[in-house]
Coordinates of C-alpha atoms and ligand atoms in Angstrom, one line a residue:
M203 CA 1.9 23.1 17.6
K204 CA 1.1 25.0 14.4
Y205 CA 3.6 25.2 11.8
C206 CA 4.2 26.6 8.3
A207 CA 6.7 26.9 6.0
K208 CA 7.1 30.6 4.4
S209 CA 10.3 33.2 3.6
T210 CA 10.2 35.9 6.2
A211 CA 12.5 39.0 5.9
L212 CA 15.0 38.7 8.6
L213 CA 15.4 42.4 9.6
D214 CA 11.6 42.7 10.1
I215 CA 11.6 39.5 12.7
K216 CA 9.6 41.1 15.9
S217 CA 9.4 37.8 17.6
N218 CA 12.3 34.7 18.0
I219 CA 14.4 33.6 15.4
I220 CA 16.5 30.9 15.6
V221 CA 19.9 30.7 13.6
S222 CA 22.9 28.0 13.1
I223 CA 26.6 28.3 13.3
F224 CA 28.8 25.9 12.6
E225 CA 32.5 24.9 13.9
E226 CA 35.5 27.0 13.1
G227 CA 33.4 30.0 13.6
K228 CA 31.7 29.7 10.6
L229 CA 28.2 31.4 10.1
S230 CA 25.1 30.6 8.0
S231 CA 23.7 33.4 5.8
A232 CA 21.1 33.9 8.5
A233 CA 23.8 34.4 11.1
R234 CA 26.1 36.5 8.9
K235 CA 23.7 38.8 8.4
I236 CA 22.3 39.2 12.3
D237 CA 26.1 39.7 13.2
E238 CA 26.6 42.2 9.8
I239 CA 23.7 44.4 11.8
S240 CA 24.7 43.8 15.0
Q241 CA 28.2 44.8 14.0
G242 CA 30.1 41.8 15.0
Y243 CA 27.9 40.4 17.8
L244 CA 28.3 37.0 17.2
S245 CA 31.7 37.2 16.2
K246 CA 32.9 38.2 19.2
L247 CA 31.1 35.7 21.2
I248 CA 33.0 33.0 18.8
E249 CA 36.0 34.9 19.7
S250 CA 35.3 34.8 23.0
G251 CA 34.6 31.2 23.3
E252 CA 31.3 31.6 24.4
I253 CA 30.3 30.1 21.1
T254 CA 31.9 27.0 19.8
G255 CA 29.9 25.4 17.1
K256 CA 29.8 22.1 18.7
I257 CA 26.8 19.8 18.7
G258 CA 25.1 20.6 21.8
E259 CA 25.3 23.9 22.5
V260 CA 22.3 27.1 22.2
L261 CA 22.7 29.9 23.1
V262 CA 20.0 32.5 24.0
L263 CA 20.4 36.0 22.9
R264 CA 18.0 39.3 23.6
H265 CA 18.9 42.4 23.0
V266 CA 21.3 41.8 20.7
P267 CA 22.3 45.2 19.2
N268 CA 20.7 46.9 16.1
Y269 CA 18.0 44.1 16.2
T270 CA 14.4 43.6 16.6
A271 CA 14.0 40.0 17.2
E272 CA 12.6 39.4 21.2
R273 CA 15.0 36.5 21.1
V274 CA 18.1 35.1 18.9
F275 CA 18.8 31.1 19.3
V276 CA 21.9 30.7 18.0
V277 CA 22.3 26.7 17.4
S278 CA 25.8 25.7 16.9
A279 CA 25.4 23.0 14.2
G280 CA 28.8 21.0 14.5
K281 CA 31.2 20.5 11.3
K282 CA 29.2 22.5 8.5
G283 CA 28.3 19.8 5.5
E284 CA 29.3 16.8 7.9
I285 CA 26.2 16.1 10.1
N286 CA 23.8 13.0 9.9
E287 CA 20.6 12.2 10.2
K288 CA 21.3 11.2 14.0
Q289 CA 23.2 14.5 14.7
F290 CA 20.4 16.7 12.9
K291 CA 17.9 15.2 15.0
Q292 CA 20.3 15.8 18.3
I293 CA 20.6 19.5 16.8
I294 CA 16.6 19.7 16.9
Q295 CA 16.3 18.7 20.1
N296 CA 19.0 20.5 21.7
T297 CA 17.1 23.8 20.0
I298 CA 13.3 22.9 21.5
Q299 CA 14.7 22.1 24.7
A300 CA 16.2 26.2 24.9
V301 CA 13.0 27.5 23.0
K302 CA 11.2 25.7 25.8
S303 CA 12.7 27.1 28.7
T304 CA 11.8 30.2 27.7
K305 CA 8.6 32.1 26.9
A306 CA 8.9 32.4 23.6
Q307 CA 5.6 31.8 21.5
Q308 CA 6.4 32.1 17.5
V309 CA 9.7 31.1 16.6
I310 CA 11.4 31.4 12.6
S311 CA 13.8 28.9 12.4
Y312 CA 16.7 29.4 9.8
L313 CA 17.6 25.6 10.5
S314 CA 16.3 24.2 7.3
D315 CA 19.7 25.8 5.8
V316 CA 21.3 23.3 7.8
E317 CA 22.7 20.6 5.3
I318 CA 22.4 16.7 6.4
K319 CA 24.4 14.5 4.7
D320 CA 22.7 12.5 1.6
R321 CA 19.6 14.3 2.7
D322 CA 17.5 17.3 1.1
L323 CA 15.3 19.8 2.4
Y324 CA 12.3 17.2 2.2
W325 CA 13.9 14.9 5.3
N326 CA 15.2 19.0 7.1
I327 CA 11.8 19.6 7.8
R328 CA 10.5 16.4 8.1
F329 CA 12.9 15.3 10.9
S330 CA 12.6 18.8 12.3
V331 CA 8.8 18.3 12.8
E332 CA 8.9 14.9 13.9
A333 CA 11.4 15.4 16.6
I334 CA 9.6 18.5 18.3
E335 CA 6.5 16.4 18.4
S336 CA 8.2 13.7 19.7
N337 CA 9.9 16.2 22.3
F338 CA 6.6 17.1 23.5
Y339 CA 5.4 13.9 24.1
Q340 CA 4.0 13.4 27.8
F341 CA 1.8 10.3 29.5
E342 CA 0.6 12.1 32.2
Q343 CA -2.9 10.8 32.4
F344 CA -2.3 8.7 35.7
K345 CA -0.2 10.9 37.6
S346 CA -2.2 13.2 39.8
K347 CA 0.3 15.9 39.8
K348 CA 0.9 17.1 36.0
N349 CA 4.4 18.6 34.9
D350 CA 4.1 21.7 35.6
Q351 CA 6.1 22.8 32.6
Q352 CA 3.9 24.8 30.6
I353 CA 4.8 24.7 26.8
T354 CA 3.9 28.4 25.3
L355 CA 5.6 27.4 22.1
T356 CA 2.8 27.5 19.6
E357 CA 4.3 28.5 16.4
L358 CA 6.9 27.3 13.9
I359 CA 7.6 28.9 10.8
F360 CA 10.7 27.5 8.6
S361 CA 11.7 30.1 6.7
V362 CA 11.6 28.6 3.4
E363 CA 9.2 28.8 0.6
S364 CA 8.6 25.1 -1.1
E365 CA 5.7 23.2 -1.9
M366 CA 8.5 20.2 -0.9
A367 CA 8.6 21.6 2.8
Q368 CA 5.0 22.4 2.8
Q369 CA 4.4 18.6 1.9
A370 CA 7.3 17.6 4.5
I371 CA 5.3 19.6 7.4
Q372 CA 1.9 17.5 6.4
H373 CA 3.8 14.2 5.9
A374 CA 5.2 14.9 9.5
Q375 CA 2.7 16.0 11.1
A376 CA 0.8 12.9 10.3
V377 CA 3.5 10.6 11.5
A378 CA 3.8 12.4 14.9
L379 CA 0.0 12.4 15.2
G380 CA 0.3 8.3 14.4
V381 CA 2.9 8.1 16.9
K382 CA 1.3 10.2 19.7
F383 CA -1.9 7.5 19.3
A384 CA 0.4 4.7 19.5
K385 CA 2.4 5.3 22.2
D386 CA -0.8 6.6 24.2
I387 CA -2.8 3.2 23.8
A388 CA 1.0 1.0 24.4
N389 CA 2.2 3.4 27.3
C390 CA -1.6 2.8 28.9
P391 CA -1.7 0.3 31.7
P392 CA -2.9 -3.4 31.4
N393 CA -5.7 -3.0 34.0
I394 CA -7.2 -0.5 32.0
C395 CA -6.0 -1.1 28.1
N396 CA -7.4 -4.4 28.1
P397 CA -8.8 -6.2 24.6
V398 CA -12.1 -4.9 24.9
Y399 CA -10.2 -1.4 25.3
L400 CA -8.8 -2.0 22.1
A401 CA -11.5 -2.7 20.4
E402 CA -12.9 0.4 21.4
Q403 CA -10.3 3.0 20.4
A404 CA -10.3 1.0 16.9
K405 CA -14.4 1.9 16.8
E406 CA -13.8 4.9 17.8
L407 CA -11.2 5.6 15.0
A408 CA -14.3 5.3 12.7
T409 CA -16.2 7.9 14.4
R410 CA -13.6 10.2 13.8
S411 CA -13.1 9.4 9.7
D412 CA -15.5 8.7 7.0
L413 CA -12.9 6.5 5.1
I414 CA -12.9 3.9 7.9
K415 CA -15.4 1.1 9.2
T416 CA -14.5 -1.0 12.1
T417 CA -15.9 -3.8 13.2
V418 CA -15.2 -6.6 16.2
L419 CA -15.1 -9.8 16.2
G420 CA -15.6 -11.6 19.8
E421 CA -14.6 -14.7 21.0
K422 CA -17.8 -16.4 20.3
E423 CA -17.9 -15.5 16.3
M424 CA -14.1 -16.5 16.1
A425 CA -15.3 -20.0 17.8
E426 CA -17.7 -20.2 14.9
L427 CA -14.3 -19.1 12.4
S428 CA -12.4 -22.2 14.5
M429 CA -10.1 -19.5 15.4
N430 CA -8.9 -22.3 17.9
A431 CA -5.5 -21.0 18.4
Y432 CA -6.1 -17.2 19.1
L433 CA -9.0 -19.0 21.3
A434 CA -6.6 -21.4 23.3
V435 CA -4.4 -18.2 24.3
S436 CA -7.4 -16.4 25.8
Q437 CA -8.5 -18.9 27.3
G438 CA -6.6 -18.0 30.9
S439 CA -8.0 -14.3 30.7
V440 CA -11.6 -13.2 31.8
N441 CA -11.1 -10.7 29.7
E442 CA -12.6 -11.4 26.2
A443 CA -10.1 -11.7 23.3
Q444 CA -11.4 -8.8 20.7
L445 CA -10.3 -9.0 17.1
S446 CA -10.5 -5.3 15.4
I447 CA -10.7 -4.8 11.7
I448 CA -10.3 -1.2 10.9
E449 CA -11.4 -0.7 7.0
Y450 CA -9.4 2.0 5.0
R451 CA -11.1 2.4 1.7
N452 CA -9.6 5.7 -0.3
H453 CA -8.4 4.5 -3.5
P454 CA -9.8 5.1 -6.9
N455 CA -10.5 2.1 -7.9
P456 CA -13.1 0.9 -5.4
S457 CA -12.3 -2.8 -5.6
A458 CA -8.4 -2.4 -5.3
K459 CA -6.9 -5.2 -3.6
P460 CA -6.1 -4.0 0.1
I461 CA -2.4 -4.0 2.0
V462 CA -3.4 -5.4 5.2
L463 CA -1.3 -4.9 9.1
V464 CA -1.8 -7.3 11.4
G465 CA -0.5 -6.2 15.1
K466 CA 0.0 -8.7 17.3
G467 CA -2.1 -7.4 20.8
L468 CA -1.2 -8.9 23.7
T469 CA -2.4 -6.3 25.9
F470 CA -0.6 -8.8 28.8
D471 CA 1.7 -11.3 28.3
A472 CA 2.4 -13.2 31.7
G473 CA 3.5 -16.3 29.7
G474 CA 0.7 -18.3 30.9
I475 CA 1.6 -21.7 32.9
S476 CA 5.1 -21.4 31.2
L477 CA 5.4 -18.1 33.3
K478 CA 7.6 -15.3 32.9
P479 CA 10.2 -14.4 35.9
A480 CA 8.8 -11.4 37.8
E481 CA 11.4 -9.2 36.5
A482 CA 10.1 -6.2 34.2
M483 CA 7.1 -8.4 34.0
D484 CA 5.6 -5.1 33.8
E485 CA 7.1 -4.2 30.5
M486 CA 4.8 -7.1 28.8
K487 CA 1.7 -4.7 28.8
Y488 CA 3.8 -3.5 25.7
D489 CA 2.9 -6.6 23.8
M490 CA 0.5 -5.0 22.1
G491 CA 2.7 -2.8 20.8
G492 CA 2.2 -3.8 17.1
A493 CA -1.8 -3.5 17.4
A494 CA -0.7 0.0 19.0
A495 CA 1.4 0.5 15.9
V496 CA -1.2 -0.2 13.5
Y497 CA -3.6 1.6 15.0
G498 CA -1.3 4.6 14.7
V499 CA -0.8 4.1 11.3
M500 CA -4.6 3.9 10.4
N501 CA -4.6 7.4 12.1
A502 CA -1.7 8.7 10.1
I503 CA -2.8 7.7 6.7
A504 CA -6.8 8.9 7.6
E505 CA -5.0 12.1 8.4
L506 CA -3.3 11.9 4.9
K507 CA -6.2 10.7 3.2
L508 CA -3.9 8.3 1.4
P509 CA -5.3 7.0 -2.4
L510 CA -5.0 3.1 -1.0
N511 CA -7.1 0.7 0.5
V512 CA -5.9 -0.5 3.7
I513 CA -6.8 -2.7 6.5
G514 CA -6.0 -2.5 10.2
V515 CA -6.4 -5.8 12.0
L516 CA -5.5 -5.6 15.7
A517 CA -5.3 -8.8 17.0
G518 CA -6.4 -8.4 20.9
C519 CA -5.8 -11.1 23.6
E520 CA -4.3 -11.8 27.4
N521 CA -2.2 -14.4 28.3
L522 CA -2.6 -15.6 31.6
P523 CA -1.9 -18.7 34.0
D524 CA -5.3 -19.7 35.3
G525 CA -7.2 -23.2 36.0
Q526 CA -8.9 -22.5 32.7
A527 CA -5.7 -21.8 31.1
Y528 CA -4.5 -24.0 27.9
R529 CA -1.2 -25.9 28.8
P530 CA 2.1 -27.4 27.2
G531 CA 0.9 -30.3 25.7
D532 CA -2.4 -29.1 24.7
I533 CA -2.9 -29.6 20.1
L534 CA -4.7 -27.1 18.8
T535 CA -6.3 -27.0 15.7
T536 CA -5.9 -23.9 13.8
M537 CA -8.5 -22.0 11.2
K538 CA -6.4 -23.2 8.3
G539 CA -7.2 -26.9 9.9
L540 CA -2.9 -27.4 10.5
T541 CA -2.5 -28.9 14.2
V542 CA 0.0 -27.0 16.4
E543 CA 1.6 -28.5 19.9
V544 CA 1.8 -26.2 22.5
L545 CA 5.4 -26.6 24.1
N546 CA 5.4 -23.1 26.1
T547 CA 2.3 -21.3 26.9
D548 CA 4.9 -18.2 26.5
A549 CA 5.0 -18.4 22.7
E550 CA 1.5 -17.4 22.2
G551 CA 1.8 -14.2 19.9
R552 CA 2.4 -16.8 17.1
L553 CA -1.1 -18.8 18.0
V554 CA -2.8 -15.6 17.7
L555 CA -1.6 -14.4 14.6
C556 CA -1.7 -18.0 12.8
D557 CA -5.1 -17.6 12.7
T558 CA -5.4 -14.0 12.0
L559 CA -2.7 -14.3 9.3
T560 CA -5.5 -16.9 7.7
Y561 CA -9.1 -14.4 9.1
V562 CA -7.3 -12.1 6.7
E563 CA -7.3 -14.3 3.3
R564 CA -10.8 -13.2 3.1
F565 CA -10.1 -9.7 2.0
E566 CA -7.3 -10.8 -1.1
P567 CA -4.6 -8.6 0.0
E568 CA -2.2 -7.5 -2.4
L569 CA 0.3 -8.1 0.6
V570 CA 0.0 -8.5 4.3
I571 CA 2.5 -7.2 6.8
D572 CA 2.2 -8.3 10.8
I573 CA 4.2 -6.3 13.2
A574 CA 4.5 -7.9 16.5
T575 CA 6.8 -7.8 19.5
L576 CA 7.2 -11.7 19.2
T577 CA 10.5 -12.5 20.7
G578 CA 13.3 -11.7 23.4
A579 CA 15.3 -13.8 21.0
C580 CA 15.2 -11.2 18.1
V581 CA 16.4 -8.1 20.7
V582 CA 19.2 -10.9 21.2
A583 CA 20.3 -10.7 18.0
L584 CA 19.4 -7.0 16.7
G585 CA 19.1 -4.6 20.2
A586 CA 16.6 -2.0 20.0
H587 CA 18.1 0.1 17.2
N588 CA 16.7 -2.7 14.4
S589 CA 13.0 -4.2 14.3
G590 CA 13.4 -7.9 12.3
L591 CA 11.9 -8.1 9.1
I592 CA 11.3 -11.5 7.7
S593 CA 9.3 -11.8 4.5
T594 CA 8.7 -14.8 2.2
D595 CA 9.1 -11.8 -0.7
D596 CA 12.1 -10.1 -1.9
E597 CA 10.6 -7.3 -3.5
L598 CA 8.2 -6.3 -0.1
A599 CA 11.1 -7.3 1.9
Q600 CA 13.3 -4.5 -0.2
T601 CA 10.5 -1.5 -0.2
L602 CA 10.0 -1.9 3.5
A603 CA 14.1 -1.9 4.4
Q604 CA 13.9 1.3 1.6
A605 CA 11.2 3.0 3.7
A606 CA 12.7 2.2 6.9
A607 CA 16.3 3.6 5.8
E608 CA 14.4 6.8 4.8
T609 CA 12.6 7.5 8.1
T610 CA 15.4 6.1 9.6
D611 CA 13.1 4.0 11.6
K612 CA 15.5 1.1 11.4
A613 CA 14.5 -2.4 10.1
W614 CA 17.1 -5.2 9.3
R615 CA 16.2 -8.7 7.5
L616 CA 16.8 -11.9 8.9
P617 CA 16.8 -15.0 6.5
L618 CA 14.3 -17.7 6.1
G619 CA 14.3 -20.9 5.1
E620 CA 12.9 -24.5 4.7
E621 CA 15.8 -25.2 6.6
Y622 CA 14.4 -23.8 9.7
Q623 CA 10.9 -25.2 9.6
E624 CA 13.1 -28.7 10.7
Q625 CA 12.8 -26.9 14.2
L626 CA 9.4 -27.3 14.6
K627 CA 8.4 -30.1 13.9
S628 CA 6.8 -32.3 16.7
N629 CA 5.9 -35.8 17.0
F630 CA 2.1 -35.1 18.3
A631 CA 1.1 -32.6 15.7
D632 CA 1.7 -30.9 12.1
L633 CA 3.8 -27.9 14.1
A634 CA 5.1 -27.4 17.6
N635 CA 4.7 -23.6 18.5
I636 CA 8.5 -23.4 19.8
G637 CA 11.8 -24.0 17.5
G638 CA 14.6 -24.4 20.5
R639 CA 16.7 -22.0 21.7
W640 CA 18.7 -21.2 18.2
G641 CA 17.7 -18.3 16.0
G642 CA 14.3 -17.9 17.6
A643 CA 13.2 -14.9 15.9
I644 CA 13.9 -16.8 12.8
T645 CA 11.5 -19.7 14.0
A646 CA 9.1 -18.0 15.1
G647 CA 8.8 -16.1 11.5
A648 CA 9.1 -19.4 9.7
F649 CA 5.9 -20.4 12.3
L650 CA 4.2 -17.5 11.0
S651 CA 5.5 -18.8 6.7
N652 CA 3.3 -21.6 7.2
F653 CA -0.2 -19.6 7.7
A654 CA 1.1 -16.9 4.9
D655 CA 1.0 -18.6 1.8
K656 CA -2.0 -16.8 0.0
Y657 CA -0.2 -13.8 -0.5
P658 CA 2.8 -11.2 -0.3
W659 CA 4.0 -11.4 3.2
A660 CA 6.5 -9.5 5.4
H661 CA 6.2 -9.9 9.5
L662 CA 8.2 -7.2 11.4
D663 CA 9.4 -8.5 15.1
I664 CA 9.4 -4.8 17.2
A665 CA 10.3 -6.8 20.8
G666 CA 13.6 -4.5 20.9
T667 CA 12.1 -1.6 19.4
A668 CA 8.9 -0.8 20.3
W669 CA 9.5 0.5 24.0
L670 CA 12.6 2.0 25.6
Q671 CA 13.4 0.1 29.1
G672 CA 15.1 2.2 32.0
A673 CA 14.8 5.7 33.0
N674 CA 13.3 6.3 30.3
K675 CA 11.1 3.3 29.9
G676 CA 8.0 4.2 27.7
A677 CA 6.6 3.0 24.3
T678 CA 8.6 4.4 20.9
G679 CA 5.8 4.6 18.8
R680 CA 7.8 2.7 16.0
P681 CA 7.4 1.4 13.4
V682 CA 5.0 3.9 12.8
P683 CA 6.8 6.1 10.8
L684 CA 8.5 2.9 8.9
L685 CA 5.0 1.8 7.9
V686 CA 3.4 5.4 6.9
Q687 CA 6.5 5.7 4.8
F688 CA 6.2 2.9 3.3
L689 CA 2.1 3.4 2.4
I690 CA 3.1 7.3 0.8
N691 CA 5.8 5.1 -0.8
Q692 CA 2.8 2.8 -2.0
S693 CA 0.2 5.7 -3.0
A694 CA 3.0 7.5 -5.1
K695 CA 3.5 4.2 -7.0
Ligands
BES887 N1 6.1 -11.4 24.2 C1 7.1 -12.4 23.9 C2 8.4 -11.6 23.3 C3 8.7 -10.7 24.0 C4 9.9 -10.8 25.3 C5 9.0 -9.0 23.7 C6 10.6 -9.8 26.3 C7 9.7 -8.3 24.5 C8 10.3 -8.7 25.4 C9 6.8 -13.1 23.9 O1 5.6 -13.4 23.7 C10 7.2 -14.2 24.4 O2 7.2 -14.7 25.5 N2 8.7 -15.0 23.5 C11 8.9 -15.8 24.0 C12 8.8 -17.0 23.3 C13 9.6 -18.3 23.6 C14 9.1 -19.1 24.6 C15 10.1 -19.5 22.3 C16 10.2 -15.5 24.3 O3 11.3 -14.9 23.5 O4 10.8 -16.0 25.4
MN888 MN1 4.7 -14.6 25.3
ZN889 ZN1 4.3 -12.5 23.9

C-alpha cells in the first residue's frame, strides 16, 4: 500500500473519498461540502435514518448528485469531540472493511479531521496506517487454497498537508513492517521455525541492511562460554540452540553505548520433563514471541535508519522431554557463576535468559530490555491487555510506560523488591528456578534481576499479549509498537 499526505481539492476528486459524519446529524466540513453541492443528499439520508453517526456504520454512496467522485464512503464517527483511541481504531477498521468490499483502487481520506481525545494529527494518521496494515495482514503460507478476497486498494491519500503527517506515515509504516515480520515468524509452525530458522532470519536481515551485522553462536560456542543454564534447556531437543546477535550501528558517535534488546526464543516449549498438559500446547510455538518482537523491531529501526546503536539478541532454543533432557533436581552453573537448582523444567525461559543477560555484559550496554513470554502468572495478573513490566531502574520503567501509553501497546509495572528473592531460595544451590505459586510473574523477574546487575534493566513479560487465542488465534506483533516508539523517543533525546 502506498500512503501519502497532501491537500486535495475535494470538488475535483474522481476516484473515491472518505468523509465523516457524527451523531446528532453533525457533518464534518468535507461532508458538509458534499452535502451542499448535492443539494442536501447527505442531510436527507440523515433525516431518513440511513445515516446515524453511530460508530460502526459506513455507507458507500455512488452517483452522488452533482459530484464527480466514483464513491463516497460516509463514515459514522460517533459523538464529535468524544472519540477515544480505541473507538478511532474501530472506525478505521470498519472503513477499511467497507473499502475492501468495493473495487476501489485509490481513496482520499478526510478522516484526518476526526478529533481523537488527547491526541493530535500525528496520532490520527499513525493509528490509521497501523490499523489498516494490521487489517490487511494474512498468514496463508500453509493454506493450499488462498483467501480469494483480492485487495484492489493500492493508494490512500490523507487530505492534509503537513510535515507531521508525513512523519506519522513514515513511523507507522516502519512499525507496521516490524509488526508484520514479528507476526510472520511467530505464526510459523514449530517444525519449521526452530532455533536454526530463527538464526537464518537474523542473518538474512543483515543482507537487507548495511547497518546490520549478525553473528550466530551455536551450542559449541555457548559451551565455551559456560552458558550451562541455557544449554541445559536445549539438551532434550535434537534442534541445536542458536543465539543470534543482530548489531545495528547508526549512532553519530560510533562508540556510543548500545541499547540491547534480548528476546526469549523458545521455538517450542513442551515444558520438558515437567511436561505441560495437552490442552493448547500448540500455542507454545509462540514461546519465541519475545525473539519475534526483537526481530520485528530491528527491521523497523533499519527501515527508519534511527541514529542509535541497538543490539537485538534472539535466544533461540527448544524445550522438550527426552532421554537427554535436563531434570528437576539438576543443579546448573550459570555463565555468571551462580548455581541454580532446577525444580521445574517448565520454568526454562529464565534459564535461557539468565545466561543471555550475562553474555550481553560484553557490549557494555546503556540499558538492556528483555522481552519474554515468561509466565502464565503474568496472564493471570494482567490478562491479555497489558504486558508486565519489571525494572530495576525507575527512569527506564517510566520511559517504557510512556512509550506504551503513546502507542496504546500497553504495559503495566509490577513491583520488584528484595522480599521476592526469599521465594527463590534453594537448600542446595544459590537459587531455585521457581518461586512458588504466589506472584509468579514477579519471582520470575526477580530471578532474572540477579543476572542484570551490570546495567539499567527492564523486563517485559508478554505471555498474555504476544498472541490471541480462540477464533482469531494468531500473533499480535506486540510489543513491537511499544519498543519502536521507545527507540524513536530515545533517538530524539
Ligand atoms: N512459556 C511459559 C509461559 C507461558 C505459559 C506463556 C502459558 C503463555 C501461556 C513458561 O516457560 C512457563 O512454562 N512458565 C511456567 C513457570 C512455572 C513452572 C513457574 C508457568 O507459567 O506455568
Ligand atoms: Mn515453560
Ligand atoms: Zn516457556
